[in-house]
Amino acid sequence: MTDPDLAGARLTIDLDAIVANYRLLSDLDARTECAAVVKADAYGLGADRVAPALAAAGCRTFFVAQVEEGIRLRALLPEADIHVLNGLPPHPGTERVFDAHTLIPVLNSLGDVDRWAKHVRAGGATTATLHIDTGMCRLGLSGDELAALAADPGRVGGTEITLVMSHLACADEPDHPMNAKQLAKFRAALDRLPWGVSPWGRTSLANSSGLFLGPHYRMDLARPGVSLYGGTPNPALPNPLAPVVRLQGKIVQLRDVDSPQTVGYGATHQVTGPRRLATVPVGYADGFLRSLSGRGTAFIGDRPVPIVGRVSMDLITLDVTDIPAAECHPGALVDLIGPHNPIDAVAAQAGTIGYEILTSLGARYHRDYVGGGRGGQDR
Ligand SMILES: *Cc1c(COP(=O)(O)O)cnc(C)c1O
């Protein structure tokens, strides 16, 4: 909870835009159910606000990364299917936590399959999701594990595999050969699993970008995350999703420099002629990445203002020489993320991806939620 008058920046999160993005992704294919990935606190935007708004818009299936995220989500959404992507923590006995909160584990290895089968034998919940690795080498059954399971399908015991999933490595590059390769591998894996697609099992391959690779990739259930939050599914094309976040820093000080000087740590920026500089109390401690030092561009209205010198922990400095004085005063707002510099543009300048810009958004910003049936300045 921050006071808007005291905070150094205002972060506006548009819940209606999230819902509009959910509808756009859902409407891509009537045969595909659209889930929502709300891991990492809904990519930094606040799962406690985002998930109920999505549920009210008709979303029934949610994915989180960690069990504790699932527990918090269950308290908000009593009815939803909640899948836990990272699956069973290695600590023995954690299976019971899934039952206590009606969470669906993603079984990511043959060891997980055995653990869950044992859990079912002991009277635990039966439902689980099975993850087949088709090219990430991260989580999911390897080729050898799949072969072992196909040779001995009874190993799942009483487990009901209601979803079989895999995850694409290069979906944001539609022409990448990995996409077709992973699709073929996933289909071959499904063919080897007698219960893979029937009687109850459904299939899921696509993340946000995967949804745009064409109908074959969409399958029964899609798992978009970043595009719900306005991130582009394909950095090479215009973004069809609505922007969700706006970050406005507040100018706290202006300074006219008329003699040669340097700006900030490391004295990396030289001012030679007369310039006007503005200081904004946002820094890398707020997730405003230090790699934006000397590279990022903020906007005042339609006018670009370059970030000059290094991003420090709590402050950045902008060159506002070209901005009319009426628009540039202590208290005036500067778009650090906005209509002219959406998350993907900021990410490109920072040498990263929109996902990292979102999940880094700081705790010191004043958060303003708009839309979603109710407004509110929650935190
Ligand atoms: C994070 C994640 C997603 C969502 O990906 P986006 O690219 O944000 O749409 C889907 N599936 C898995 C397994 C993930 O880890």
Tab-separated table of C-alpha atoms and ligand atoms in Angstrom:
chain	number	residue	atom	x	y	z
A	1	MET	CA	0.000	0.000	0.000
A	2	THR	CA	1.492	3.279	-1.089
A	3	ASP	CA	0.261	6.851	-0.943
A	4	PRO	CA	-0.070	8.226	-4.485
A	5	ASP	CA	1.145	11.636	-3.339
A	6	LEU	CA	4.253	10.166	-1.750
A	7	ALA	CA	5.206	7.406	-4.182
A	8	GLY	CA	7.771	8.148	-6.873
A	9	ALA	CA	5.765	6.548	-9.654
A	10	ARG	CA	2.287	5.391	-10.527
A	11	LEU	CA	1.737	1.966	-12.046
A	12	THR	CA	-1.649	1.653	-13.739
A	13	ILE	CA	-2.878	-1.884	-14.421
A	14	ASP	CA	-5.860	-2.117	-16.743
A	15	LEU	CA	-7.929	-5.163	-15.805
A	16	ASP	CA	-10.338	-4.522	-18.692
A	17	ALA	CA	-7.415	-4.748	-21.098
A	18	ILE	CA	-6.426	-8.098	-19.549
A	19	VAL	CA	-9.988	-9.340	-20.031
A	20	ALA	CA	-10.043	-8.015	-23.630
A	21	ASN	CA	-6.775	-9.852	-24.294
A	22	TYR	CA	-8.210	-13.014	-22.767
A	23	ARG	CA	-11.225	-12.737	-25.107
A	24	LEU	CA	-9.023	-12.139	-28.143
A	25	LEU	CA	-6.930	-15.223	-27.330
A	26	SER	CA	-10.041	-17.310	-26.537
A	27	ASP	CA	-11.699	-16.287	-29.791
A	28	LEU	CA	-8.778	-17.449	-31.923
A	29	ASP	CA	-10.210	-20.958	-31.941
A	30	ALA	CA	-13.608	-22.134	-30.733
A	31	ARG	CA	-12.254	-25.675	-30.166
A	32	THR	CA	-9.537	-24.543	-27.784
A	33	GLU	CA	-10.197	-23.705	-24.169
A	34	CYS	CA	-8.125	-20.748	-23.081
A	35	ALA	CA	-6.506	-21.083	-19.656
A	36	ALA	CA	-4.551	-18.304	-17.937
A	37	VAL	CA	-0.994	-18.544	-16.660
A	38	VAL	CA	-0.816	-16.439	-13.498
A	39	LYS	CA	2.535	-17.609	-12.110
A	40	ALA	CA	4.891	-15.103	-10.486
A	41	ASP	CA	1.964	-13.064	-9.142
A	42	ALA	CA	0.389	-12.831	-12.612
A	43	TYR	CA	3.689	-11.747	-14.134
A	44	GLY	CA	4.101	-9.119	-11.452
A	45	LEU	CA	0.685	-7.521	-11.941
A	46	GLY	CA	-1.045	-8.948	-8.846
A	47	ALA	CA	-2.715	-12.359	-9.086
A	48	ASP	CA	-5.178	-11.291	-6.390
A	49	ARG	CA	-6.692	-8.759	-8.805
A	50	VAL	CA	-5.934	-10.369	-12.156
A	51	ALA	CA	-7.157	-13.921	-11.513
A	52	PRO	CA	-10.638	-12.968	-10.214
A	53	ALA	CA	-11.083	-10.606	-13.189
A	54	LEU	CA	-10.201	-13.453	-15.571
A	55	ALA	CA	-12.474	-15.886	-13.733
A	56	ALA	CA	-15.329	-13.372	-13.992
A	57	ALA	CA	-14.634	-13.250	-17.745
A	58	GLY	CA	-15.147	-17.008	-17.967
A	59	CYS	CA	-11.648	-18.420	-17.476
A	60	ARG	CA	-11.923	-21.756	-15.634
A	61	THR	CA	-8.369	-23.095	-15.781
A	62	PHE	CA	-5.271	-21.508	-14.288
A	63	PHE	CA	-1.591	-22.378	-14.198
A	64	VAL	CA	0.883	-21.335	-11.522
A	65	ALA	CA	4.528	-22.327	-11.184
A	66	GLN	CA	4.763	-23.141	-7.492
A	67	VAL	CA	2.577	-24.894	-4.958
A	68	GLU	CA	2.383	-21.877	-2.687
A	69	GLU	CA	1.157	-19.760	-5.582
A	70	GLY	CA	-1.530	-22.388	-6.053
A	71	ILE	CA	-2.531	-22.236	-2.391
A	72	ARG	CA	-2.956	-18.455	-2.572
A	73	LEU	CA	-4.895	-18.733	-5.823
A	74	ARG	CA	-7.210	-21.389	-4.412
A	75	ALA	CA	-8.269	-18.951	-1.685
A	76	LEU	CA	-9.360	-16.521	-4.422
A	77	LEU	CA	-10.893	-19.021	-6.832
A	78	PRO	CA	-12.784	-21.810	-5.081
A	79	GLU	CA	-14.032	-23.396	-8.332
A	80	ALA	CA	-11.166	-23.145	-10.827
A	81	ASP	CA	-8.866	-25.911	-12.028
A	82	ILE	CA	-5.399	-24.910	-10.803
A	83	HIS	CA	-2.390	-26.688	-12.313
A	84	VAL	CA	1.024	-26.383	-10.672
A	85	LEU	CA	3.637	-26.345	-13.436
A	86	ASN	CA	6.666	-27.049	-11.286
A	87	GLY	CA	4.829	-30.032	-9.892
A	88	LEU	CA	5.756	-31.975	-6.792
A	89	PRO	CA	8.489	-30.451	-4.644
A	90	PRO	CA	11.223	-33.035	-3.934
A	91	HIS	CA	10.379	-33.111	-0.219
A	92	PRO	CA	8.471	-36.343	0.555
A	93	GLY	CA	4.881	-35.954	1.683
A	94	THR	CA	4.200	-32.738	-0.223
A	95	GLU	CA	1.622	-34.657	-2.303
A	96	ARG	CA	-0.836	-34.108	0.551
A	97	VAL	CA	-0.646	-30.335	0.154
A	98	PHE	CA	-2.071	-30.682	-3.361
A	99	ASP	CA	-5.096	-32.528	-1.989
A	100	ALA	CA	-5.620	-30.093	0.858
A	101	HIS	CA	-6.003	-27.237	-1.643
A	102	THR	CA	-7.383	-29.229	-4.594
A	103	LEU	CA	-4.391	-28.409	-6.767
A	104	ILE	CA	-3.476	-30.432	-9.847
A	105	PRO	CA	0.195	-31.388	-10.002
A	106	VAL	CA	2.042	-31.424	-13.292
A	107	LEU	CA	4.015	-34.688	-13.232
A	108	ASN	CA	7.382	-33.800	-14.720
A	109	SER	CA	9.291	-37.076	-14.501
A	110	LEU	CA	8.753	-40.792	-14.200
A	111	GLY	CA	9.618	-40.419	-10.520
A	112	ASP	CA	6.713	-37.980	-10.188
A	113	VAL	CA	4.425	-40.471	-11.945
A	114	ASP	CA	5.421	-43.159	-9.437
A	115	ARG	CA	4.989	-40.816	-6.485
A	116	TRP	CA	1.509	-39.794	-7.593
A	117	ALA	CA	0.473	-43.402	-8.288
A	118	LYS	CA	1.515	-44.252	-4.747
A	119	HIS	CA	-0.396	-41.256	-3.434
A	120	VAL	CA	-3.528	-42.457	-5.280
A	121	ARG	CA	-3.075	-45.980	-3.871
A	122	ALA	CA	-2.970	-44.455	-0.407
A	123	GLY	CA	-6.352	-42.808	-1.003
A	124	GLY	CA	-5.185	-39.425	-2.335
A	125	ALA	CA	-6.696	-37.415	-5.162
A	126	THR	CA	-6.351	-39.005	-8.573
A	127	THR	CA	-6.182	-36.123	-11.045
A	128	ALA	CA	-2.839	-35.095	-12.505
A	129	THR	CA	-1.333	-33.483	-15.600
A	130	LEU	CA	1.484	-35.228	-17.432
A	131	HIS	CA	4.277	-33.165	-18.974
A	132	ILE	CA	6.236	-34.596	-21.908
A	133	ASP	CA	9.490	-32.837	-22.760
A	134	THR	CA	9.722	-32.241	-26.500
A	135	GLY	CA	12.676	-29.887	-26.599
A	136	MET	CA	13.146	-27.770	-23.478
A	137	CYS	CA	15.271	-30.195	-21.446
A	138	ARG	CA	13.963	-28.554	-18.317
A	139	LEU	CA	10.915	-30.342	-16.949
A	140	GLY	CA	8.794	-33.145	-18.376
A	141	LEU	CA	9.367	-36.800	-19.195
A	142	SER	CA	12.465	-37.368	-21.317
A	143	GLY	CA	12.412	-39.639	-24.349
A	144	ASP	CA	13.734	-42.547	-22.286
A	145	GLU	CA	11.196	-41.988	-19.542
A	146	LEU	CA	8.393	-41.840	-22.086
A	147	ALA	CA	9.561	-45.131	-23.616
A	148	ALA	CA	9.650	-46.727	-20.158
A	149	LEU	CA	6.144	-45.501	-19.392
A	150	ALA	CA	4.810	-46.599	-22.790
A	151	ALA	CA	6.245	-50.060	-22.151
A	152	ASP	CA	4.605	-50.216	-18.741
A	153	PRO	CA	1.543	-47.934	-18.770
A	154	GLY	CA	0.207	-49.618	-15.634
A	155	ARG	CA	2.760	-47.533	-13.768
A	156	VAL	CA	0.289	-44.640	-13.585
A	157	GLY	CA	-1.864	-46.886	-11.375
A	158	GLY	CA	-5.114	-45.173	-10.491
A	159	THR	CA	-3.922	-41.738	-11.601
A	160	GLU	CA	-6.296	-39.972	-13.970
A	161	ILE	CA	-4.199	-38.056	-16.456
A	162	THR	CA	-6.701	-35.372	-17.413
A	163	LEU	CA	-4.193	-33.284	-19.354
A	164	VAL	CA	-1.036	-34.120	-21.301
A	165	MET	CA	1.111	-31.097	-22.015
A	166	SER	CA	4.370	-30.013	-23.547
A	167	HIS	CA	6.026	-26.614	-23.926
A	168	LEU	CA	7.461	-24.872	-26.984
A	169	ALA	CA	10.983	-23.458	-26.966
A	170	CYS	CA	10.791	-21.101	-29.965
A	171	ALA	CA	7.120	-20.239	-30.439
A	172	ASP	CA	7.897	-16.514	-30.732
A	173	GLU	CA	9.820	-17.315	-33.938
A	174	PRO	CA	7.155	-18.822	-36.208
A	175	ASP	CA	9.686	-19.924	-38.839
A	176	HIS	CA	11.927	-21.712	-36.370
A	177	PRO	CA	12.202	-25.432	-37.251
A	178	MET	CA	11.892	-26.340	-33.558
A	179	ASN	CA	8.154	-25.603	-33.667
A	180	ALA	CA	7.212	-28.275	-36.216
A	181	LYS	CA	9.723	-30.658	-34.638
A	182	GLN	CA	8.183	-30.272	-31.183
A	183	LEU	CA	4.654	-30.618	-32.571
A	184	ALA	CA	5.603	-33.871	-34.304
A	185	LYS	CA	7.371	-35.130	-31.199
A	186	PHE	CA	4.393	-34.306	-29.007
A	187	ARG	CA	1.980	-36.056	-31.370
A	188	ALA	CA	4.216	-39.123	-31.487
A	189	ALA	CA	4.323	-39.126	-27.680
A	190	LEU	CA	0.527	-38.903	-27.474
A	191	ASP	CA	0.269	-41.873	-29.846
A	192	ARG	CA	2.416	-43.919	-27.496
A	193	LEU	CA	0.291	-43.185	-24.457
A	194	PRO	CA	-2.823	-45.360	-24.541
A	195	TRP	CA	-4.633	-43.020	-22.175
A	196	GLY	CA	-3.015	-39.914	-23.604
A	197	VAL	CA	-5.966	-38.504	-25.469
A	198	SER	CA	-8.750	-40.728	-24.203
A	199	PRO	CA	-10.906	-41.373	-22.363
A	200	TRP	CA	-10.384	-38.250	-20.226
A	201	GLY	CA	-7.083	-36.839	-21.306
A	202	ARG	CA	-6.882	-33.524	-23.075
A	203	THR	CA	-3.820	-32.009	-24.721
A	204	SER	CA	-2.000	-28.687	-24.356
A	205	LEU	CA	1.026	-27.312	-26.190
A	206	ALA	CA	0.609	-23.589	-26.859
A	207	ASN	CA	1.751	-20.673	-24.743
A	208	SER	CA	0.879	-17.132	-25.937
A	209	SER	CA	3.063	-17.304	-29.028
A	210	GLY	CA	2.082	-20.913	-29.741
A	211	LEU	CA	-1.542	-19.828	-30.144
A	212	PHE	CA	-0.468	-17.798	-33.174
A	213	LEU	CA	1.419	-20.645	-34.869
A	214	GLY	CA	-1.771	-22.046	-36.362
A	215	PRO	CA	-4.628	-24.406	-35.475
A	216	HIS	CA	-2.472	-27.552	-35.075
A	217	TYR	CA	-0.639	-26.012	-32.161
A	218	ARG	CA	-3.706	-24.916	-30.214
A	219	MET	CA	-5.038	-28.344	-29.199
A	220	ASP	CA	-7.611	-28.694	-26.402
A	221	LEU	CA	-6.216	-26.181	-23.939
A	222	ALA	CA	-3.940	-23.181	-24.481
A	223	ARG	CA	-1.747	-21.712	-21.740
A	224	PRO	CA	-1.128	-18.042	-22.516
A	225	GLY	CA	0.607	-15.850	-19.987
A	226	VAL	CA	2.459	-12.825	-21.289
A	227	SER	CA	-0.073	-11.923	-23.987
A	228	LEU	CA	-2.822	-11.594	-21.380
A	229	TYR	CA	-0.640	-8.864	-19.917
A	230	GLY	CA	-0.078	-7.119	-23.257
A	231	GLY	CA	3.187	-8.797	-24.291
A	232	THR	CA	3.638	-9.429	-27.979
A	233	PRO	CA	3.361	-13.016	-29.212
A	234	ASN	CA	5.752	-12.227	-32.076
A	235	PRO	CA	8.283	-9.412	-31.683
A	236	ALA	CA	8.632	-9.141	-35.479
A	237	LEU	CA	4.968	-8.264	-36.072
A	238	PRO	CA	2.566	-5.558	-34.814
A	239	ASN	CA	1.199	-6.566	-31.424
A	240	PRO	CA	-2.521	-7.493	-31.605
A	241	LEU	CA	-2.940	-7.337	-27.794
A	242	ALA	CA	-4.029	-4.325	-25.792
A	243	PRO	CA	-1.455	-2.674	-23.528
A	244	VAL	CA	-2.124	-3.422	-19.858
A	245	VAL	CA	0.456	-1.470	-17.874
A	246	ARG	CA	1.466	2.144	-17.778
A	247	LEU	CA	4.293	3.320	-15.563
A	248	GLN	CA	4.507	7.034	-14.889
A	249	GLY	CA	7.434	8.435	-12.950
A	250	LYS	CA	7.132	11.755	-11.193
A	251	ILE	CA	9.666	14.501	-11.803
A	252	VAL	CA	11.085	15.620	-8.451
A	253	GLN	CA	13.756	18.039	-9.557
A	254	LEU	CA	14.790	20.035	-12.621
A	255	ARG	CA	18.217	21.401	-13.242
A	256	ASP	CA	19.556	23.722	-15.923
A	257	VAL	CA	23.138	22.927	-16.746
A	258	ASP	CA	25.144	25.506	-18.644
A	259	SER	CA	28.749	24.503	-18.003
A	260	PRO	CA	30.339	21.181	-19.028
A	261	GLN	CA	29.433	18.519	-16.439
A	262	THR	CA	28.862	14.822	-16.077
A	263	VAL	CA	25.683	13.068	-14.952
A	264	GLY	CA	25.414	10.222	-12.481
A	265	TYR	CA	27.621	7.361	-11.286
A	266	GLY	CA	30.692	6.652	-13.337
A	267	ALA	CA	30.369	10.099	-14.931
A	268	THR	CA	29.292	8.270	-18.086
A	269	HIS	CA	27.211	11.074	-19.573
A	270	GLN	CA	28.826	14.373	-20.561
A	271	VAL	CA	26.778	17.511	-20.834
A	272	THR	CA	28.585	19.928	-23.111
A	273	GLY	CA	26.094	22.630	-24.098
A	274	PRO	CA	23.204	24.107	-22.112
A	275	ARG	CA	20.779	21.320	-21.185
A	276	ARG	CA	17.815	20.801	-18.888
A	277	LEU	CA	17.801	17.669	-16.783
A	278	ALA	CA	14.945	16.085	-14.829
A	279	THR	CA	15.348	13.650	-11.952
A	280	VAL	CA	12.727	10.929	-11.430
A	281	PRO	CA	12.688	8.749	-8.274
A	282	VAL	CA	12.654	5.351	-9.977
A	283	GLY	CA	15.704	3.121	-10.130
A	284	TYR	CA	16.923	-0.419	-10.440
A	285	ALA	CA	15.617	-1.197	-6.942
A	286	ASP	CA	12.195	-0.696	-8.528
A	287	GLY	CA	12.992	-3.121	-11.307
A	288	PHE	CA	13.827	-0.292	-13.686
A	289	LEU	CA	16.700	-2.197	-15.176
A	290	ARG	CA	20.195	-0.799	-14.933
A	291	SER	CA	20.831	-1.926	-18.492
A	292	LEU	CA	18.657	1.030	-19.535
A	293	SER	CA	21.509	3.337	-18.464
A	294	GLY	CA	22.182	5.794	-21.290
A	295	ARG	CA	19.838	3.825	-23.604
A	296	GLY	CA	16.237	4.025	-22.472
A	297	THR	CA	13.696	6.525	-23.725
A	298	ALA	CA	10.876	7.919	-21.615
A	299	PHE	CA	8.076	10.092	-22.966
A	300	ILE	CA	6.458	13.306	-21.835
A	301	GLY	CA	3.238	13.398	-23.822
A	302	ASP	CA	4.320	12.524	-27.368
A	303	ARG	CA	7.888	13.722	-26.934
A	304	PRO	CA	10.773	11.353	-26.278
A	305	VAL	CA	13.136	12.172	-23.411
A	306	PRO	CA	16.337	10.125	-23.259
A	307	ILE	CA	17.592	8.566	-20.049
A	308	VAL	CA	21.037	10.045	-19.553
A	309	GLY	CA	23.759	8.575	-17.390
A	310	ARG	CA	23.390	5.476	-15.278
A	311	VAL	CA	20.208	4.190	-13.732
A	312	SER	CA	20.925	4.341	-10.010
A	313	MET	CA	19.191	2.397	-7.255
A	314	ASP	CA	16.468	4.962	-6.630
A	315	LEU	CA	16.790	7.586	-9.361
A	316	ILE	CA	17.095	8.203	-13.059
A	317	THR	CA	17.976	11.358	-14.949
A	318	LEU	CA	16.293	12.471	-18.167
A	319	ASP	CA	17.310	15.087	-20.710
A	320	VAL	CA	14.199	17.266	-21.026
A	321	THR	CA	15.797	20.187	-22.881
A	322	ASP	CA	13.256	19.969	-25.729
A	323	ILE	CA	10.166	19.854	-23.523
A	324	PRO	CA	8.103	23.040	-23.029
A	325	ALA	CA	8.379	24.278	-19.436
A	326	ALA	CA	4.604	23.994	-18.973
A	327	GLU	CA	4.823	20.173	-19.341
A	328	CYS	CA	7.944	19.771	-17.305
A	329	HIS	CA	7.838	20.728	-13.639
A	330	PRO	CA	8.195	18.991	-10.291
A	331	GLY	CA	5.206	16.661	-10.015
A	332	ALA	CA	4.816	16.256	-13.807
A	333	LEU	CA	4.499	12.652	-14.962
A	334	VAL	CA	6.834	10.920	-17.381
A	335	ASP	CA	5.879	7.707	-19.179
A	336	LEU	CA	8.507	5.103	-18.382
A	337	ILE	CA	6.155	2.504	-19.874
A	338	GLY	CA	3.296	3.944	-21.907
A	339	PRO	CA	1.613	4.336	-25.265
A	340	HIS	CA	4.874	5.246	-27.031
A	341	ASN	CA	7.123	2.869	-25.100
A	342	PRO	CA	5.192	-0.356	-24.389
A	343	ILE	CA	6.801	-3.187	-22.425
A	344	ASP	CA	8.315	-4.818	-25.493
A	345	ALA	CA	9.954	-1.571	-26.628
A	346	VAL	CA	11.391	-0.971	-23.154
A	347	ALA	CA	12.561	-4.581	-23.105
A	348	ALA	CA	14.334	-4.183	-26.454
A	349	GLN	CA	16.137	-1.094	-25.144
A	350	ALA	CA	17.098	-2.937	-21.967
A	351	GLY	CA	18.347	-5.955	-23.912
A	352	THR	CA	15.720	-8.257	-22.418
A	353	ILE	CA	12.154	-9.479	-22.980
A	354	GLY	CA	8.794	-8.034	-21.943
A	355	TYR	CA	8.404	-10.840	-19.401
A	356	GLU	CA	11.346	-9.543	-17.377
A	357	ILE	CA	10.090	-5.953	-17.539
A	358	LEU	CA	6.721	-7.090	-16.132
A	359	THR	CA	7.997	-9.429	-13.436
A	360	SER	CA	10.499	-6.808	-12.250
A	361	LEU	CA	7.902	-4.064	-11.672
A	362	GLY	CA	8.730	-2.702	-8.264
A	363	ALA	CA	6.955	-2.761	-4.939
A	364	ARG	CA	7.454	0.973	-4.332
A	365	TYR	CA	5.212	2.064	-7.193
A	366	HIS	CA	1.723	3.227	-6.351
A	367	ARG	CA	-0.519	0.645	-8.016
A	368	ASP	CA	-3.740	1.795	-9.551
A	369	TYR	CA	-6.076	-0.905	-10.861
A	370	VAL	CA	-8.632	0.261	-13.397
A	371	GLY	CA	-11.567	-1.660	-14.886
A	372	GLY	CA	-12.428	-5.190	-13.880
A	373	GLY	CA	-15.791	-4.116	-12.517
A	374	ARG	CA	-14.263	-2.100	-9.718
A	375	GLY	CA	-11.452	0.367	-9.504
A	376	GLY	CA	-9.172	0.595	-6.540
A	377	GLN	CA	-5.834	1.719	-5.337
A	378	ASP	CA	-4.889	-1.455	-3.683
A	379	ARG	CA	-1.248	-1.500	-2.959
B	1	LIG	C1	5.196	-19.614	-18.387
B	1	LIG	C2	4.616	-20.758	-19.129
B	1	LIG	C3	3.554	-20.563	-20.020
B	1	LIG	C4	3.072	-19.197	-20.429
B	1	LIG	O1	3.965	-18.697	-21.404
B	1	LIG	P1	3.787	-17.288	-22.119
B	1	LIG	O2	4.902	-17.266	-23.079
B	1	LIG	O3	3.904	-16.254	-21.059
B	1	LIG	O4	2.459	-17.279	-22.774
B	1	LIG	C5	2.954	-21.685	-20.571
B	1	LIG	N1	3.409	-22.933	-20.278
B	1	LIG	C6	4.446	-23.149	-19.452
B	1	LIG	C7	4.908	-24.530	-19.195
B	1	LIG	C8	5.098	-22.067	-18.857
B	1	LIG	O5	6.138	-22.287	-18.058
